[in-house]
Short mmCIF file of C-alpha atoms and ligand atoms in Angstrom, two decimals:
data_model
loop_
_atom_site.label_atom_id
_atom_site.label_comp_id
_atom_site.label_asym_id
_atom_site.label_seq_id
_atom_site.Cartn_x
_atom_site.Cartn_y
_atom_site.Cartn_z
CA UNK A 1 0.00 0.00 0.00
CA UNK A 2 1.28 3.44 -0.88
CA UNK A 3 1.45 5.82 2.05
CA UNK A 4 0.85 9.58 1.98
CA UNK A 5 4.01 11.66 2.35
CA UNK A 6 3.47 14.18 5.12
CA UNK A 7 3.56 17.74 3.80
CA UNK A 8 3.20 16.73 0.13
CA UNK A 9 0.73 18.89 -1.86
CA UNK A 10 -2.62 17.27 -2.47
CA UNK A 11 -2.89 15.94 -6.03
CA UNK A 12 -5.75 18.27 -6.89
CA UNK A 13 -3.67 21.27 -5.82
CA UNK A 14 -0.66 20.16 -7.91
CA UNK A 15 -2.84 19.56 -10.96
CA UNK A 16 -4.45 22.96 -10.66
CA UNK A 17 -1.08 24.74 -10.83
CA UNK A 18 -0.75 26.04 -14.37
CA UNK A 19 2.51 26.25 -16.27
CA UNK A 20 3.41 29.89 -16.92
CA UNK A 21 2.36 31.04 -20.39
CA UNK A 22 3.60 33.94 -22.50
CA UNK A 23 2.87 35.42 -25.89
CA UNK A 24 5.61 35.58 -28.49
CA UNK A 25 5.61 36.86 -32.06
CA UNK A 26 8.31 36.22 -34.64
CA UNK A 27 8.68 35.70 -38.35
CA UNK A 28 9.18 32.20 -39.68
CA UNK A 29 10.20 31.80 -43.31
CA UNK A 30 8.90 35.26 -44.08
CA UNK A 31 5.52 34.79 -42.40
CA UNK A 32 4.52 36.48 -39.13
CA UNK A 33 3.59 34.02 -36.35
CA UNK A 34 2.05 34.71 -32.96
CA UNK A 35 1.95 31.99 -30.33
CA UNK A 36 0.85 31.61 -26.74
CA UNK A 37 3.29 29.18 -25.21
CA UNK A 38 4.36 27.50 -22.01
CA UNK A 39 7.47 29.57 -21.30
CA UNK A 40 9.55 26.36 -21.15
CA UNK A 41 8.86 25.55 -24.83
CA UNK A 42 12.03 25.37 -26.87
CA UNK A 43 12.18 27.03 -30.26
CA UNK A 44 12.52 23.53 -31.73
CA UNK A 45 9.25 22.37 -30.15
CA UNK A 46 7.50 25.62 -31.11
CA UNK A 47 8.47 25.02 -34.74
CA UNK A 48 7.64 21.33 -34.82
CA UNK A 49 4.72 20.95 -32.41
CA UNK A 50 3.00 24.33 -32.68
CA UNK A 51 3.75 25.48 -36.24
CA UNK A 52 3.96 21.96 -37.73
CA UNK A 53 7.26 22.74 -39.43
CA UNK A 54 8.67 19.27 -39.00
CA UNK A 55 11.59 19.73 -41.40
CA UNK A 56 13.70 20.79 -38.42
CA UNK A 57 14.65 17.59 -36.63
CA UNK A 58 15.08 16.63 -33.00
CA UNK A 59 18.11 14.39 -32.62
CA UNK A 60 19.50 14.69 -29.11
CA UNK A 61 17.49 17.64 -27.69
CA UNK A 62 20.61 18.71 -25.80
CA UNK A 63 22.85 20.60 -28.19
CA UNK A 64 25.05 17.75 -29.31
CA UNK A 65 23.97 16.74 -32.81
CA UNK A 66 22.99 19.85 -34.83
CA UNK A 67 19.89 18.20 -36.35
CA UNK A 68 17.78 21.11 -35.03
CA UNK A 69 19.86 23.87 -36.63
CA UNK A 70 17.88 26.86 -37.90
CA UNK A 71 18.97 30.33 -38.95
CA UNK A 72 17.89 33.19 -36.67
CA UNK A 73 18.57 36.74 -37.87
CA UNK A 74 21.17 35.30 -40.24
CA UNK A 75 23.00 33.25 -37.60
CA UNK A 76 22.71 29.47 -37.16
CA UNK A 77 21.67 28.17 -33.78
CA UNK A 78 20.61 24.90 -32.19
CA UNK A 79 16.88 25.42 -31.77
CA UNK A 80 16.73 22.81 -28.98
CA UNK A 81 18.92 24.99 -26.77
CA UNK A 82 16.85 28.15 -26.84
CA UNK A 83 13.42 29.04 -25.55
CA UNK A 84 10.86 30.23 -28.09
CA UNK A 85 9.87 33.20 -25.91
CA UNK A 86 13.43 34.55 -26.22
CA UNK A 87 12.85 35.20 -29.93
CA UNK A 88 10.33 38.03 -29.90
CA UNK A 89 10.65 39.89 -33.21
CA UNK A 90 13.31 37.56 -34.65
CA UNK A 91 13.53 36.35 -38.26
CA UNK A 92 13.73 32.56 -38.30
CA UNK A 93 14.54 30.47 -41.36
CA UNK A 94 14.02 26.72 -41.37
CA UNK A 95 14.74 24.20 -44.10
CA UNK A 96 11.21 24.82 -45.44
CA UNK A 97 12.08 28.48 -45.94
CA UNK A 98 15.32 27.90 -47.84
CA UNK A 99 13.71 26.26 -50.84
CA UNK A 100 10.91 24.07 -52.07
CA UNK A 101 11.04 20.81 -54.08
CA UNK A 102 10.30 22.68 -57.30
CA UNK A 103 12.67 25.56 -56.46
CA UNK A 104 15.58 24.21 -54.43
CA UNK A 105 18.09 26.45 -52.70
CA UNK A 106 21.53 25.93 -54.34
CA UNK A 107 22.72 24.14 -51.17
CA UNK A 108 19.77 21.76 -51.27
CA UNK A 109 20.42 21.08 -54.97
CA UNK A 110 24.10 20.41 -54.26
CA UNK A 111 23.25 17.94 -51.48
CA UNK A 112 20.99 16.08 -53.93
CA UNK A 113 23.64 16.15 -56.66
CA UNK A 114 26.43 14.89 -54.38
CA UNK A 115 24.30 12.41 -52.42
CA UNK A 116 25.01 14.29 -49.19
CA UNK A 117 22.81 12.04 -47.08
CA UNK A 118 21.63 8.51 -46.48
CA UNK A 119 18.67 8.43 -44.04
CA UNK A 120 18.30 12.21 -44.34
CA UNK A 121 17.58 12.83 -40.66
CA UNK A 122 20.52 15.17 -40.14
CA UNK A 123 20.15 16.79 -43.56
CA UNK A 124 17.92 19.83 -42.78
CA UNK A 125 20.32 20.83 -40.02
CA UNK A 126 23.35 20.18 -42.22
CA UNK A 127 21.93 22.36 -44.99
CA UNK A 128 20.88 25.24 -42.71
CA UNK A 129 24.31 25.10 -41.09
CA UNK A 130 26.12 25.00 -44.43
CA UNK A 131 24.24 28.04 -45.73
CA UNK A 132 25.11 29.99 -42.59
CA UNK A 133 28.74 28.78 -42.66
CA UNK A 134 29.30 30.34 -46.08
CA UNK A 135 27.85 33.60 -44.80
CA UNK A 136 30.14 33.44 -41.73
CA UNK A 137 33.18 33.03 -43.96
CA UNK A 138 32.06 35.88 -46.22
CA UNK A 139 31.61 38.08 -43.15
CA UNK A 140 35.17 37.32 -42.04
CA UNK A 141 34.25 35.45 -38.85
CA UNK A 142 37.21 33.23 -37.85
CA UNK A 143 36.94 29.62 -36.66
CA UNK A 144 39.14 27.53 -34.34
CA UNK A 145 41.32 26.53 -37.29
CA UNK A 146 41.78 30.00 -38.79
CA UNK A 147 45.54 30.63 -38.69
CA UNK A 148 45.32 34.43 -38.63
CA UNK A 149 42.43 35.89 -36.66
CA UNK A 150 42.92 39.29 -38.26
CA UNK A 151 42.79 38.05 -41.87
CA UNK A 152 39.70 37.01 -43.82
CA UNK A 153 39.15 33.28 -43.36
CA UNK A 154 39.85 31.17 -46.41
CA UNK A 155 37.49 28.68 -47.94
CA UNK A 156 39.62 25.62 -47.27
CA UNK A 157 38.42 22.10 -46.73
CA UNK A 158 39.73 22.29 -43.16
CA UNK A 159 37.74 25.47 -42.48
CA UNK A 160 34.55 23.97 -43.86
CA UNK A 161 34.95 20.73 -41.91
CA UNK A 162 35.70 22.56 -38.66
CA UNK A 163 32.72 24.87 -39.08
CA UNK A 164 30.43 21.92 -39.85
CA UNK A 165 31.74 19.85 -36.93
CA UNK A 166 28.66 20.58 -34.80
CA UNK A 167 26.45 18.73 -37.28
CA UNK A 168 26.73 15.02 -36.69
CA UNK A 169 25.77 12.51 -39.38
CA UNK A 170 25.27 9.08 -37.96
CA UNK A 171 25.16 7.67 -41.52
CA UNK A 172 28.65 9.04 -42.12
CA UNK A 173 27.85 10.97 -45.30
CA UNK A 174 30.55 13.50 -44.43
CA UNK A 175 32.65 13.34 -47.58
CA UNK A 176 29.62 13.88 -49.83
CA UNK A 177 28.37 16.68 -47.58
CA UNK A 178 31.78 18.34 -47.83
CA UNK A 179 31.71 18.04 -51.64
CA UNK A 180 28.25 19.62 -51.81
CA UNK A 181 29.28 22.57 -49.64
CA UNK A 182 32.53 23.03 -51.52
CA UNK A 183 30.67 23.18 -54.81
CA UNK A 184 28.31 25.90 -53.58
CA UNK A 185 31.19 27.76 -51.97
CA UNK A 186 33.12 27.68 -55.21
CA UNK A 187 30.24 29.01 -57.26
CA UNK A 188 29.13 31.68 -54.84
CA UNK A 189 32.37 33.23 -53.59
FE1 FES B 201 19.43 20.12 -31.02
FE2 FES B 201 20.61 17.74 -31.26
S1 FES B 201 18.49 18.20 -31.34
S2 FES B 201 21.56 19.69 -31.11
FE1 FES B 202 21.52 9.79 -41.79
FE2 FES B 202 23.04 11.99 -41.71
S1 FES B 202 22.12 11.08 -43.45
S2 FES B 202 22.22 10.86 -40.05
#
């Protein structure tokens, strides 16, 4: 028989406690969105569960795999590591906003051309990350392997691999992913 713990809140009291809610408004793939959310909702869950944008994937839900990468105000982030309510007024781009099947973003087309995936689970995050990586390099942001922090980073294979190292591919499609990114980098820089 289960005993009652002295001092524990009655079940009805605990159930009646409501999770704190807050309103947040941001732009997703060019469209304004307003949501009323439990303040503990991650941006990843807001996108997938509330806006039904399931292209962004949940791999680890703890910042280790990069499957949830989206681009916020031009910068890539792990959407599982940030709360949706922290993004009031932000511009968010997910894989659905980069391109569509009939009008692929050049990075999406390059991944198809070079077979940069097997199961495809990591692919939306890889592509969002790759697009942002090329912008980082263009903007002169150094990485851990940049030899000279005061010079513009070069588009070397080592730079690309280092910058993509937060995106894990359990299928091991890395060499094809690298080829796809290198092709886009070569044609756009
Ligand atoms: Fe966000 Fe893995 S799901 S880093
Ligand atoms: Fe399967 Fe990357 S293609 S995890």
